[in-house]
Coordinates of N, CA and C in Angstrom, one line a residue:
X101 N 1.4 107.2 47.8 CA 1.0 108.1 48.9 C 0.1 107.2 49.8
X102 N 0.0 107.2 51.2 CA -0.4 106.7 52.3 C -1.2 107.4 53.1
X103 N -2.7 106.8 53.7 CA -3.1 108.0 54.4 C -3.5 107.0 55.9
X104 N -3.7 107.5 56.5 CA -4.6 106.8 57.6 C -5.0 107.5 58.8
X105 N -6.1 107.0 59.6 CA -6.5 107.8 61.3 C -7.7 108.1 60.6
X106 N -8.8 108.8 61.5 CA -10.3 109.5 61.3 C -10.2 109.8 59.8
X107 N -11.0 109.2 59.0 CA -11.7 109.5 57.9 C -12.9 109.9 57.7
X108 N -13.8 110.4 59.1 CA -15.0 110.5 59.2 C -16.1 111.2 58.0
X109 N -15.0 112.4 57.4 CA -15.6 113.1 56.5 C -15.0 112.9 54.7
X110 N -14.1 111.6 55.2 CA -13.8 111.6 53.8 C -12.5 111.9 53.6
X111 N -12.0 112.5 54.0 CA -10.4 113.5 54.2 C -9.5 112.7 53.8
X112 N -9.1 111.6 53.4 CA -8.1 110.5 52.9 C -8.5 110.6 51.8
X113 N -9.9 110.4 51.3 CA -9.6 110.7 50.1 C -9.6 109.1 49.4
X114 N -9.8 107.8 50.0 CA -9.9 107.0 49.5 C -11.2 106.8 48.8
X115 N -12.2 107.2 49.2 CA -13.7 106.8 47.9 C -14.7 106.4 49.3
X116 N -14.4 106.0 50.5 CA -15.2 105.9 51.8 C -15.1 107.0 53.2
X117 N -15.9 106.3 53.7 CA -15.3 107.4 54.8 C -15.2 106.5 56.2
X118 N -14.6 105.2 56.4 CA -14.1 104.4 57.3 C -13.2 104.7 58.0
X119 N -12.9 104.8 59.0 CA -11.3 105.4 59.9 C -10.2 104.1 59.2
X120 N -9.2 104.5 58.9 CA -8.1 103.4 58.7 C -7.1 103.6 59.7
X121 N -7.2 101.9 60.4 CA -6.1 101.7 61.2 C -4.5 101.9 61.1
X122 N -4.2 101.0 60.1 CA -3.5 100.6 59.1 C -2.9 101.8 57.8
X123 N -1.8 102.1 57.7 CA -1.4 102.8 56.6 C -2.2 102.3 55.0
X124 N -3.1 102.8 54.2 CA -3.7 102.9 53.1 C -3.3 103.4 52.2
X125 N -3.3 103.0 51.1 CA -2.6 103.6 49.8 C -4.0 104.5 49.2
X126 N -3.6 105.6 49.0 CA -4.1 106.6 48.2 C -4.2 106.3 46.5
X127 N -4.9 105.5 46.0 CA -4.8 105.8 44.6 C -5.7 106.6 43.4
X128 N -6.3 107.5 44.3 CA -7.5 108.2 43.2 C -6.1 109.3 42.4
X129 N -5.2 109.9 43.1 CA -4.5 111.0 42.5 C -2.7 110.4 42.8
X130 N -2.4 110.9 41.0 CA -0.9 110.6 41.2 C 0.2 111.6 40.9
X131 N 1.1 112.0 41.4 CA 1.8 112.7 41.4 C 1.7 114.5 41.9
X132 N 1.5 113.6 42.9 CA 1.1 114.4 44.0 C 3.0 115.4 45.0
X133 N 2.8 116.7 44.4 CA 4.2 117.1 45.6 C 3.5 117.6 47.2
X134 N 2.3 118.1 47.0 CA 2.2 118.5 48.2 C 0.4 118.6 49.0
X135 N 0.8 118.0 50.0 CA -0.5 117.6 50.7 C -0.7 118.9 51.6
X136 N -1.8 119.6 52.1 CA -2.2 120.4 53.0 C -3.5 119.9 54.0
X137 N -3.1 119.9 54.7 CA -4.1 119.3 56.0 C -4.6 120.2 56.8
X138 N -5.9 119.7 56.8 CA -7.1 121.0 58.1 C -7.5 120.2 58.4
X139 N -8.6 121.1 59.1 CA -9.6 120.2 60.2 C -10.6 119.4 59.6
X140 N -10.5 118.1 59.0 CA -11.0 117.1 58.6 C -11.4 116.8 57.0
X141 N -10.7 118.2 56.4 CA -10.0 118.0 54.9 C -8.9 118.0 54.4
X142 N -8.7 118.1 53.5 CA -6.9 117.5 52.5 C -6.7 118.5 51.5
X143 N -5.8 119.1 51.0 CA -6.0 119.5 49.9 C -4.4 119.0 49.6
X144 N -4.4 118.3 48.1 CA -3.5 117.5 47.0 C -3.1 118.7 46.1
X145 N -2.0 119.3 46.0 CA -1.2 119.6 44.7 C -0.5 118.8 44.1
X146 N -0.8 119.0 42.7 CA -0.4 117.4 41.8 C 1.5 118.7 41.4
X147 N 1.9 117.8 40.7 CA 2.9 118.1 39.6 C 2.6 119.3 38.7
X148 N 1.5 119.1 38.1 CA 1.5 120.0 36.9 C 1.0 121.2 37.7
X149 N 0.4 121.3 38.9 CA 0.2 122.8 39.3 C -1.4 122.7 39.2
X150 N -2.2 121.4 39.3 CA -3.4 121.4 39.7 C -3.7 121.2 40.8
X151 N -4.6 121.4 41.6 CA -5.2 121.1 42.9 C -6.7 121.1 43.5
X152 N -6.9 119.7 44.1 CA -7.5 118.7 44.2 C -7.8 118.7 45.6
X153 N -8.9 118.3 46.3 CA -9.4 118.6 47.8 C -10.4 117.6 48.1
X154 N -10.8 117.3 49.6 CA -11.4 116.5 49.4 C -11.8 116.1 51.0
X155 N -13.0 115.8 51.6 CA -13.2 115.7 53.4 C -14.6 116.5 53.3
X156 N -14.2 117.6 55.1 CA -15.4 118.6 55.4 C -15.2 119.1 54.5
X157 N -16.7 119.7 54.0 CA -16.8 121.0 53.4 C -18.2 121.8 53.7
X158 N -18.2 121.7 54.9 CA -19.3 122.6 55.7 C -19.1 124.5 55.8
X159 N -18.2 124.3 55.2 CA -17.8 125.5 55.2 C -17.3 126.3 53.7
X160 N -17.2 125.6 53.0 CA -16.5 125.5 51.7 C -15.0 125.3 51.6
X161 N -14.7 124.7 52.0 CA -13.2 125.1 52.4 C -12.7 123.8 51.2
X162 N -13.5 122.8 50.6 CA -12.9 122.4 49.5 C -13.0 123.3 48.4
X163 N -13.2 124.3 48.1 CA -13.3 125.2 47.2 C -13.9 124.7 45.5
X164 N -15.0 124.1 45.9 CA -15.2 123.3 44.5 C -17.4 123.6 44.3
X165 N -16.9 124.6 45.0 CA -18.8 125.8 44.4 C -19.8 125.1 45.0
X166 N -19.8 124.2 46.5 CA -20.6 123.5 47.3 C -20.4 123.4 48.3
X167 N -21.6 122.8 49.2 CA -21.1 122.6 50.6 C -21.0 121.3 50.9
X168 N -21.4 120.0 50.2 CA -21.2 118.7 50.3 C -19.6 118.1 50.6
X169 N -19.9 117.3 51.6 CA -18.8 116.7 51.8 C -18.3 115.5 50.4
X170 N -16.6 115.5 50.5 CA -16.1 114.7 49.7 C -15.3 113.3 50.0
X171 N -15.4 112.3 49.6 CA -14.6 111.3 49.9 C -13.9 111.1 48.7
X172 N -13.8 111.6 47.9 CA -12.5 111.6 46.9 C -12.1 112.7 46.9
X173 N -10.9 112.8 46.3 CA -10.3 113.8 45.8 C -11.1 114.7 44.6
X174 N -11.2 115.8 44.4 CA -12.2 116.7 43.8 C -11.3 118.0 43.1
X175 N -11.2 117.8 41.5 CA -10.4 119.2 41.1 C -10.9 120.3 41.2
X176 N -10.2 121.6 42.2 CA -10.5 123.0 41.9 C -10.1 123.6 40.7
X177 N -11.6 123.7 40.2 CA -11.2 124.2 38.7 C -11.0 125.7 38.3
X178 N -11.3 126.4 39.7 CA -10.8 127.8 39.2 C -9.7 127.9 39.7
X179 N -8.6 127.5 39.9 CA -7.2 127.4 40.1 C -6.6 126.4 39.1
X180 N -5.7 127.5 38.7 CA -4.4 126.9 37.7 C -3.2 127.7 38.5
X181 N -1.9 126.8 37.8 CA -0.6 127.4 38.1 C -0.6 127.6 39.9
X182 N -1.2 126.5 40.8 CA -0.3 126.9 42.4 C 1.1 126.3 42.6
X183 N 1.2 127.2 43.2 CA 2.4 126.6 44.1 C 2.7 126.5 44.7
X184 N 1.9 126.9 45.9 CA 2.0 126.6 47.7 C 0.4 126.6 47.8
X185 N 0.2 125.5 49.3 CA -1.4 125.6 49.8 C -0.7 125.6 51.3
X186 N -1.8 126.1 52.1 CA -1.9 125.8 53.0 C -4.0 125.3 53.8
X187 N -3.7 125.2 55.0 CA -4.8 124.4 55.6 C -5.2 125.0 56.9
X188 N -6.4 125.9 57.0 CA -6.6 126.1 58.7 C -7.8 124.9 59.2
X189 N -8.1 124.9 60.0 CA -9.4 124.1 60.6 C -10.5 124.0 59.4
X190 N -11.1 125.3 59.1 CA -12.1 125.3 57.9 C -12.0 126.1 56.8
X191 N -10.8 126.5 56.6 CA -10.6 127.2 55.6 C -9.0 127.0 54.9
X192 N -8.8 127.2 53.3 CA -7.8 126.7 52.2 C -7.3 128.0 51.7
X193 N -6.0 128.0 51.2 CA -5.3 128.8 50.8 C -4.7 128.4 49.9
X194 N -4.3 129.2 48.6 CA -3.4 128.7 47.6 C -2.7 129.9 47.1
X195 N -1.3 129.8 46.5 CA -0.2 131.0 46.2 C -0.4 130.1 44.4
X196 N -0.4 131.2 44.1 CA -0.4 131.1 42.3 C 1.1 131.6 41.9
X197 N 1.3 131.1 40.9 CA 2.7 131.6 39.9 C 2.4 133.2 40.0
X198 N 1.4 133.7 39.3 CA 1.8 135.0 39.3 C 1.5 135.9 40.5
X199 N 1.9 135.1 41.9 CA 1.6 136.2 42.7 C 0.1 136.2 43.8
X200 N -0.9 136.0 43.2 CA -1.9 135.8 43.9 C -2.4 135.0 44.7
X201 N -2.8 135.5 45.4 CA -3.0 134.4 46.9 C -4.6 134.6 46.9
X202 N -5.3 133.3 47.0 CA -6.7 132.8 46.9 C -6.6 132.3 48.2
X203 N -8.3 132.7 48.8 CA -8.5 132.0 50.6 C -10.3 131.8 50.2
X204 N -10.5 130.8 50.5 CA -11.8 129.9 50.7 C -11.8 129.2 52.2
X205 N -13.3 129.4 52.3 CA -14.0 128.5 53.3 C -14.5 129.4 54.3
X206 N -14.1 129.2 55.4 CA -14.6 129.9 57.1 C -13.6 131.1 57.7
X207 N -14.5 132.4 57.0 CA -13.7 133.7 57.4 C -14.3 134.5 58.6
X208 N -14.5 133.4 59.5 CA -14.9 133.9 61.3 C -13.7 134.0 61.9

């Protein structure tokens, strides 16, 4: 996986928060099916149905019990079994196996 452009808050997820010109290899997380992009965070669904976030979190929108920004990838540990995410500007969404749909971050 490859990330690059404004990394100001971390949101690539490589371990800095440098802008990359250049396509960058992602290697904190592997096996990765599906990426969700907002306004200056990431959210990573791995394979097994875990999910991993990482950027702004001024809002909470990495869903990980803080407001600190992240430059790595960060497991949401009260989610198990997703299967779909999605990404607004400041806020995350996740669809679970059985049905339930979780929303975090900025409910303005």
């Amino acid at each position: 996986m490859f990330g690059w452009g404004d990394n100001g808050c971390g949101q690539l997820g490589i371990g800095n928060t440098s802008n990359q010109s250049v396509p960058h290899k992602i290697e904190m997380l592997k096996d990765v099916c599906k990426i969700g992009i907002g306004g200056y965070h990431s959210l990573f669904l791995k394979d097994d149905k875990t999910l991993f976030s990482c950027g702004n979190n001024q809002r909470g929108q990495l869903g990980i019990g803080n407001n600190s920004n992240q430059n790595t990838p960060n497991k949401i540990n009260s989610l198990r079994d997703v299967l779909q995410i999605a990404c607004g500007e400041q806020h995350s969404m996740a669809l679970t196996m059985d049905g339930s749909l979780f929303c975090w971050g900025d409910n303005q």
